[in-house]
């Protein structure tokens, strides 16, 4: 009998440790005049929470002002917290706590917000982040290319990325590879893209939306793909102590843009006129000339 009682006690203690006791967060809604609301997601230690027993609560000076459990939204295949926060005055500082029901852990959210009457934050695409620790807000595309395709060059200028490919390359169904800021994700419209598992038509520029890990920031990127249109001929004149060097580019295709850069920095661009462009007054150094999808490095030496 003793062994049986001990077994039951141990089982109870184990179950208590595993399932725990959810925090008793409650709010007396009738005591308040005003509300603000959130559509949010919960994240603990870098992991998204997805149990309907997980919850978030809002507090003002330790008093609970709102609580919401996660709800599954089938159209998005995600879990959201629809949180309403109550107050009688504007600008009260509101803090948050989240409860991870699987780990039976309550964690404080570092981010706070001032109460604003009737204000709403977050939506199904860009939900408000209730996370501990805080998630990252970077939205950069660090690199971009295409699976099993040679990339001649890449130019990142502001929020535009231009990729240069070989002449004749089919660009109507490219499997795009991208490297992003940690935790960020790429969307075309509202459709999430997976690196290396897509087929995109770059006949015209495509707009990528990069959403930060905390979903607070969206950055629009324009992706342009160019293919080599024709071969060009290059000539150079080295610099001397009294005169800069020069590079001449000959190409048959009129109105084609020719870009001169050094160390990844664009110095100048010209349009082919009468079959040529000339870049003058160049200092010693290794320059890159880009015409269509083709690029070539040319070194200007200094003659003394």
Short mmCIF file of C-alpha atoms in Angstrom, two decimals:
data_model
loop_
_atom_site.label_atom_id
_atom_site.label_comp_id
_atom_site.label_asym_id
_atom_site.label_seq_id
_atom_site.Cartn_x
_atom_site.Cartn_y
_atom_site.Cartn_z
CA UNK A 1 0.00 0.00 0.00
CA UNK A 2 2.83 2.39 0.91
CA UNK A 3 4.52 1.75 -2.42
CA UNK A 4 1.24 2.43 -4.20
CA UNK A 5 0.75 5.74 -2.32
CA UNK A 6 4.36 6.78 -3.04
CA UNK A 7 3.87 5.94 -6.72
CA UNK A 8 0.72 8.05 -6.89
CA UNK A 9 2.50 10.94 -5.12
CA UNK A 10 5.48 10.80 -7.44
CA UNK A 11 3.20 10.68 -10.49
CA UNK A 12 1.31 13.71 -9.19
CA UNK A 13 4.54 15.64 -8.65
CA UNK A 14 5.84 14.73 -12.11
CA UNK A 15 2.58 15.77 -13.74
CA UNK A 16 2.63 19.03 -11.81
CA UNK A 17 6.16 19.73 -12.97
CA UNK A 18 5.31 18.93 -16.58
CA UNK A 19 1.94 20.61 -16.91
CA UNK A 20 2.28 23.16 -14.11
CA UNK A 21 -0.29 25.66 -12.96
CA UNK A 22 -1.20 28.46 -15.37
CA UNK A 23 -0.98 31.98 -13.89
CA UNK A 24 -4.29 33.33 -12.64
CA UNK A 25 -4.31 36.53 -14.70
CA UNK A 26 -7.70 38.30 -14.59
CA UNK A 27 -8.93 41.80 -15.28
CA UNK A 28 -12.07 43.59 -14.04
CA UNK A 29 -13.16 45.04 -17.37
CA UNK A 30 -16.11 46.98 -15.95
CA UNK A 31 -13.74 49.16 -13.92
CA UNK A 32 -12.32 50.80 -17.05
CA UNK A 33 -13.63 53.19 -19.72
CA UNK A 34 -11.17 52.76 -22.58
CA UNK A 35 -9.42 50.04 -24.54
CA UNK A 36 -6.58 49.46 -26.97
CA UNK A 37 -6.03 46.20 -28.86
CA UNK A 38 -3.36 43.95 -30.36
CA UNK A 39 -3.11 41.09 -32.82
CA UNK A 40 0.12 39.48 -31.72
CA UNK A 41 2.29 36.38 -31.67
CA UNK A 42 4.22 34.88 -28.75
CA UNK A 43 7.86 33.86 -28.76
CA UNK A 44 9.92 32.47 -25.89
CA UNK A 45 13.69 31.93 -26.12
CA UNK A 46 13.55 32.23 -29.91
CA UNK A 47 10.74 29.68 -30.32
CA UNK A 48 7.24 30.54 -31.48
CA UNK A 49 4.54 29.43 -29.05
CA UNK A 50 1.65 27.49 -30.57
CA UNK A 51 -0.39 26.01 -27.73
CA UNK A 52 -3.85 27.35 -26.96
CA UNK A 53 -2.90 27.25 -23.27
CA UNK A 54 -0.11 29.78 -23.93
CA UNK A 55 -1.10 33.33 -23.13
CA UNK A 56 -0.07 36.96 -22.86
CA UNK A 57 -1.13 39.50 -20.26
CA UNK A 58 -0.83 43.28 -19.98
CA UNK A 59 0.00 45.09 -16.72
CA UNK A 60 0.06 48.64 -15.37
CA UNK A 61 1.98 49.00 -12.12
CA UNK A 62 1.52 45.28 -11.47
CA UNK A 63 -2.25 45.33 -12.06
CA UNK A 64 -3.51 43.03 -14.81
CA UNK A 65 -5.19 45.08 -17.56
CA UNK A 66 -5.77 42.40 -20.17
CA UNK A 67 -5.16 38.72 -20.94
CA UNK A 68 -5.49 36.53 -24.04
CA UNK A 69 -4.76 32.94 -24.98
CA UNK A 70 -3.42 31.91 -28.35
CA UNK A 71 -6.01 31.12 -31.04
CA UNK A 72 -5.32 29.10 -34.18
CA UNK A 73 -6.19 30.91 -37.44
CA UNK A 74 -6.56 28.32 -40.18
CA UNK A 75 -6.28 30.78 -43.09
CA UNK A 76 -2.77 31.71 -41.94
CA UNK A 77 -1.82 28.36 -40.36
CA UNK A 78 -0.58 30.32 -37.36
CA UNK A 79 -1.46 31.07 -33.75
CA UNK A 80 -2.37 34.60 -32.68
CA UNK A 81 -3.22 36.39 -29.45
CA UNK A 82 -6.11 38.88 -29.70
CA UNK A 83 -5.35 41.05 -26.68
CA UNK A 84 -7.51 43.89 -25.38
CA UNK A 85 -5.93 46.26 -22.83
CA UNK A 86 -8.06 48.39 -20.48
CA UNK A 87 -7.44 51.79 -18.88
CA UNK A 88 -9.09 54.97 -17.67
CA UNK A 89 -6.39 57.41 -18.83
CA UNK A 90 -4.03 57.87 -21.74
CA UNK A 91 -0.26 57.32 -21.62
CA UNK A 92 -0.12 54.77 -18.81
CA UNK A 93 2.95 52.58 -19.31
CA UNK A 94 1.83 49.07 -20.21
CA UNK A 95 4.12 46.06 -19.74
CA UNK A 96 3.58 42.46 -20.80
CA UNK A 97 4.21 38.91 -19.64
CA UNK A 98 3.91 35.69 -21.61
CA UNK A 99 3.18 32.20 -20.34
CA UNK A 100 4.72 29.12 -21.97
CA UNK A 101 2.36 26.33 -20.93
CA UNK A 102 4.63 23.49 -22.09
CA UNK A 103 7.57 24.68 -20.00
CA UNK A 104 5.29 26.17 -17.31
CA UNK A 105 7.30 29.39 -17.45
CA UNK A 106 6.23 33.02 -17.14
CA UNK A 107 8.56 35.50 -18.84
CA UNK A 108 8.55 39.29 -18.87
CA UNK A 109 8.57 41.05 -22.23
CA UNK A 110 11.22 43.76 -22.37
CA UNK A 111 9.19 45.99 -24.67
CA UNK A 112 6.58 48.30 -23.14
CA UNK A 113 4.08 50.68 -24.71
CA UNK A 114 2.07 53.71 -23.61
CA UNK A 115 -1.70 53.25 -23.50
CA UNK A 116 -3.49 55.06 -26.32
CA UNK A 117 -7.29 55.13 -26.43
CA UNK A 118 -8.77 53.03 -29.28
CA UNK A 119 -5.33 52.36 -30.77
CA UNK A 120 -4.76 49.04 -32.53
CA UNK A 121 -1.47 47.24 -33.23
CA UNK A 122 -0.75 44.30 -35.51
CA UNK A 123 -2.58 42.25 -38.10
CA UNK A 124 -2.48 38.72 -39.49
CA UNK A 125 0.43 39.51 -41.82
CA UNK A 126 2.45 41.78 -39.54
CA UNK A 127 1.53 40.75 -36.01
CA UNK A 128 2.76 42.48 -32.86
CA UNK A 129 5.68 40.70 -31.21
CA UNK A 130 5.33 39.60 -27.58
CA UNK A 131 8.75 38.01 -27.20
CA UNK A 132 11.32 37.27 -24.51
CA UNK A 133 14.07 37.96 -25.31
CA UNK A 134 13.23 40.57 -27.94
CA UNK A 135 13.43 39.48 -31.57
CA UNK A 136 15.54 41.22 -34.19
CA UNK A 137 14.44 44.02 -36.54
CA UNK A 138 16.99 43.81 -39.40
CA UNK A 139 15.56 43.53 -42.95
CA UNK A 140 18.58 43.18 -45.25
CA UNK A 141 19.14 40.91 -48.24
CA UNK A 142 22.76 39.91 -47.73
CA UNK A 143 23.17 37.89 -50.91
CA UNK A 144 21.05 36.67 -53.81
CA UNK A 145 21.58 34.23 -56.67
CA UNK A 146 20.01 31.34 -58.55
CA UNK A 147 20.34 27.58 -58.15
CA UNK A 148 22.62 25.91 -60.74
CA UNK A 149 23.10 29.18 -62.68
CA UNK A 150 26.33 31.15 -63.03
CA UNK A 151 26.05 34.68 -61.65
CA UNK A 152 28.42 37.04 -63.42
CA UNK A 153 27.95 39.89 -61.01
CA UNK A 154 25.70 41.37 -58.35
CA UNK A 155 25.19 45.05 -57.57
CA UNK A 156 23.38 46.17 -54.42
CA UNK A 157 22.46 49.84 -54.61
CA UNK A 158 20.15 51.08 -51.88
CA UNK A 159 17.09 48.84 -52.03
CA UNK A 160 17.74 47.56 -55.56
CA UNK A 161 19.67 44.40 -56.37
CA UNK A 162 20.79 43.83 -59.96
CA UNK A 163 21.98 40.37 -61.00
CA UNK A 164 23.98 39.87 -64.23
CA UNK A 165 23.75 36.50 -66.03
CA UNK A 166 25.14 35.00 -69.22
CA UNK A 167 23.80 35.84 -72.65
CA UNK A 168 20.80 33.73 -73.61
CA UNK A 169 20.02 32.60 -70.06
CA UNK A 170 16.31 31.85 -69.58
CA UNK A 171 15.08 34.06 -66.74
CA UNK A 172 11.40 33.07 -66.75
CA UNK A 173 11.67 30.34 -64.09
CA UNK A 174 14.61 30.94 -61.78
CA UNK A 175 15.02 29.06 -58.50
CA UNK A 176 16.09 31.96 -56.32
CA UNK A 177 18.54 31.63 -53.44
CA UNK A 178 18.68 34.39 -50.85
CA UNK A 179 20.55 35.07 -47.64
CA UNK A 180 18.74 37.39 -45.22
CA UNK A 181 19.23 39.11 -41.89
CA UNK A 182 18.84 36.54 -39.09
CA UNK A 183 15.20 35.57 -38.59
CA UNK A 184 13.90 37.68 -41.48
CA UNK A 185 11.61 36.30 -44.21
CA UNK A 186 10.79 37.18 -47.84
CA UNK A 187 7.33 37.72 -49.32
CA UNK A 188 6.01 38.51 -52.76
CA UNK A 189 2.74 40.17 -51.94
CA UNK A 190 1.58 38.12 -48.96
CA UNK A 191 3.07 34.82 -50.21
CA UNK A 192 6.11 33.69 -48.26
CA UNK A 193 9.09 32.60 -50.37
CA UNK A 194 11.49 29.80 -49.47
CA UNK A 195 15.11 30.07 -50.58
CA UNK A 196 15.93 27.42 -53.18
CA UNK A 197 12.32 26.23 -53.44
CA UNK A 198 10.63 28.61 -55.86
CA UNK A 199 10.29 29.39 -59.55
CA UNK A 200 10.22 33.10 -60.32
CA UNK A 201 9.90 34.98 -63.62
CA UNK A 202 12.39 37.87 -63.74
CA UNK A 203 11.41 39.10 -67.20
CA UNK A 204 10.38 42.24 -65.31
CA UNK A 205 11.75 43.41 -61.94
CA UNK A 206 10.22 41.66 -58.91
CA UNK A 207 9.48 43.41 -55.63
CA UNK A 208 10.52 41.46 -52.54
CA UNK A 209 9.15 42.40 -49.13
CA UNK A 210 11.56 41.47 -46.34
CA UNK A 211 9.82 41.15 -42.98
CA UNK A 212 11.95 41.38 -39.85
CA UNK A 213 12.01 38.60 -37.26
CA UNK A 214 9.94 40.72 -34.88
CA UNK A 215 7.57 41.61 -37.75
CA UNK A 216 7.82 45.30 -36.85
CA UNK A 217 9.75 46.33 -39.99
CA UNK A 218 9.12 45.70 -43.69
CA UNK A 219 11.62 46.74 -46.36
CA UNK A 220 10.81 46.74 -50.06
CA UNK A 221 13.56 45.42 -52.35
CA UNK A 222 13.53 45.53 -56.16
CA UNK A 223 15.26 42.58 -57.84
CA UNK A 224 16.43 43.11 -61.44
CA UNK A 225 17.98 40.40 -63.61
CA UNK A 226 19.97 41.32 -66.73
CA UNK A 227 21.56 39.08 -69.33
CA UNK A 228 24.52 39.83 -71.57
CA UNK A 229 23.21 41.39 -74.77
CA UNK A 230 26.41 41.36 -76.83
CA UNK A 231 30.17 41.31 -76.56
CA UNK A 232 31.97 44.58 -76.04
CA UNK A 233 35.53 45.59 -76.82
CA UNK A 234 37.65 47.36 -74.23
CA UNK A 235 40.66 49.66 -74.56
CA UNK A 236 42.62 51.44 -71.88
CA UNK A 237 45.26 54.12 -71.48
CA UNK A 238 47.34 54.11 -68.32
CA UNK A 239 47.71 57.18 -66.16
CA UNK A 240 50.86 59.30 -66.10
CA UNK A 241 52.00 61.77 -63.50
CA UNK A 242 50.42 64.71 -65.35
CA UNK A 243 47.30 63.05 -66.83
CA UNK A 244 44.76 60.47 -65.68
CA UNK A 245 44.12 57.22 -67.48
CA UNK A 246 41.09 56.34 -69.57
CA UNK A 247 38.94 53.36 -70.59
CA UNK A 248 37.08 53.13 -73.90
CA UNK A 249 34.23 50.67 -74.46
CA UNK A 250 33.04 49.82 -77.96
CA UNK A 251 29.67 48.11 -78.40
CA UNK A 252 27.19 48.01 -81.26
CA UNK A 253 24.01 48.28 -79.19
CA UNK A 254 23.07 51.95 -78.88
CA UNK A 255 21.60 53.36 -75.66
CA UNK A 256 23.04 50.50 -73.58
CA UNK A 257 24.15 51.61 -70.11
CA UNK A 258 27.82 51.19 -69.23
CA UNK A 259 28.74 51.34 -65.52
CA UNK A 260 32.19 52.08 -64.12
CA UNK A 261 32.94 51.03 -60.54
CA UNK A 262 35.88 50.40 -58.23
CA UNK A 263 35.85 48.29 -55.07
CA UNK A 264 32.08 47.86 -55.42
CA UNK A 265 31.40 51.61 -55.55
CA UNK A 266 29.83 53.01 -58.73
CA UNK A 267 31.85 55.96 -60.03
CA UNK A 268 30.03 56.78 -63.22
CA UNK A 269 27.56 55.51 -65.80
CA UNK A 270 27.20 56.45 -69.45
CA UNK A 271 24.92 55.49 -72.32
CA UNK A 272 26.53 54.11 -75.49
CA UNK A 273 26.39 56.76 -78.21
CA UNK A 274 27.75 56.18 -81.70
CA UNK A 275 29.01 52.80 -80.57
CA UNK A 276 31.26 53.89 -77.70
CA UNK A 277 31.72 55.44 -74.28
CA UNK A 278 34.91 56.83 -72.75
CA UNK A 279 35.76 57.24 -69.07
CA UNK A 280 38.57 59.81 -68.59
CA UNK A 281 40.77 61.12 -65.77
CA UNK A 282 41.08 57.78 -63.99
CA UNK A 283 43.52 57.26 -61.17
CA UNK A 284 45.64 54.15 -60.75
CA UNK A 285 43.54 51.16 -59.68
CA UNK A 286 41.48 48.16 -60.80
CA UNK A 287 38.15 49.17 -62.30
CA UNK A 288 35.11 47.11 -63.24
CA UNK A 289 33.21 47.87 -66.42
CA UNK A 290 29.72 46.47 -66.71
CA UNK A 291 27.76 46.34 -69.98
CA UNK A 292 24.43 44.52 -69.83
CA UNK A 293 25.05 41.11 -68.23
CA UNK A 294 28.78 41.22 -68.86
CA UNK A 295 31.50 42.69 -66.67
CA UNK A 296 35.24 43.05 -67.06
CA UNK A 297 38.03 44.18 -64.76
CA UNK A 298 40.56 46.61 -66.19
CA UNK A 299 43.65 47.76 -64.31
CA UNK A 300 44.93 51.28 -64.82
CA UNK A 301 48.64 51.49 -64.04
CA UNK A 302 50.63 54.61 -63.28
CA UNK A 303 53.42 55.40 -65.73
CA UNK A 304 56.11 57.61 -64.27
#
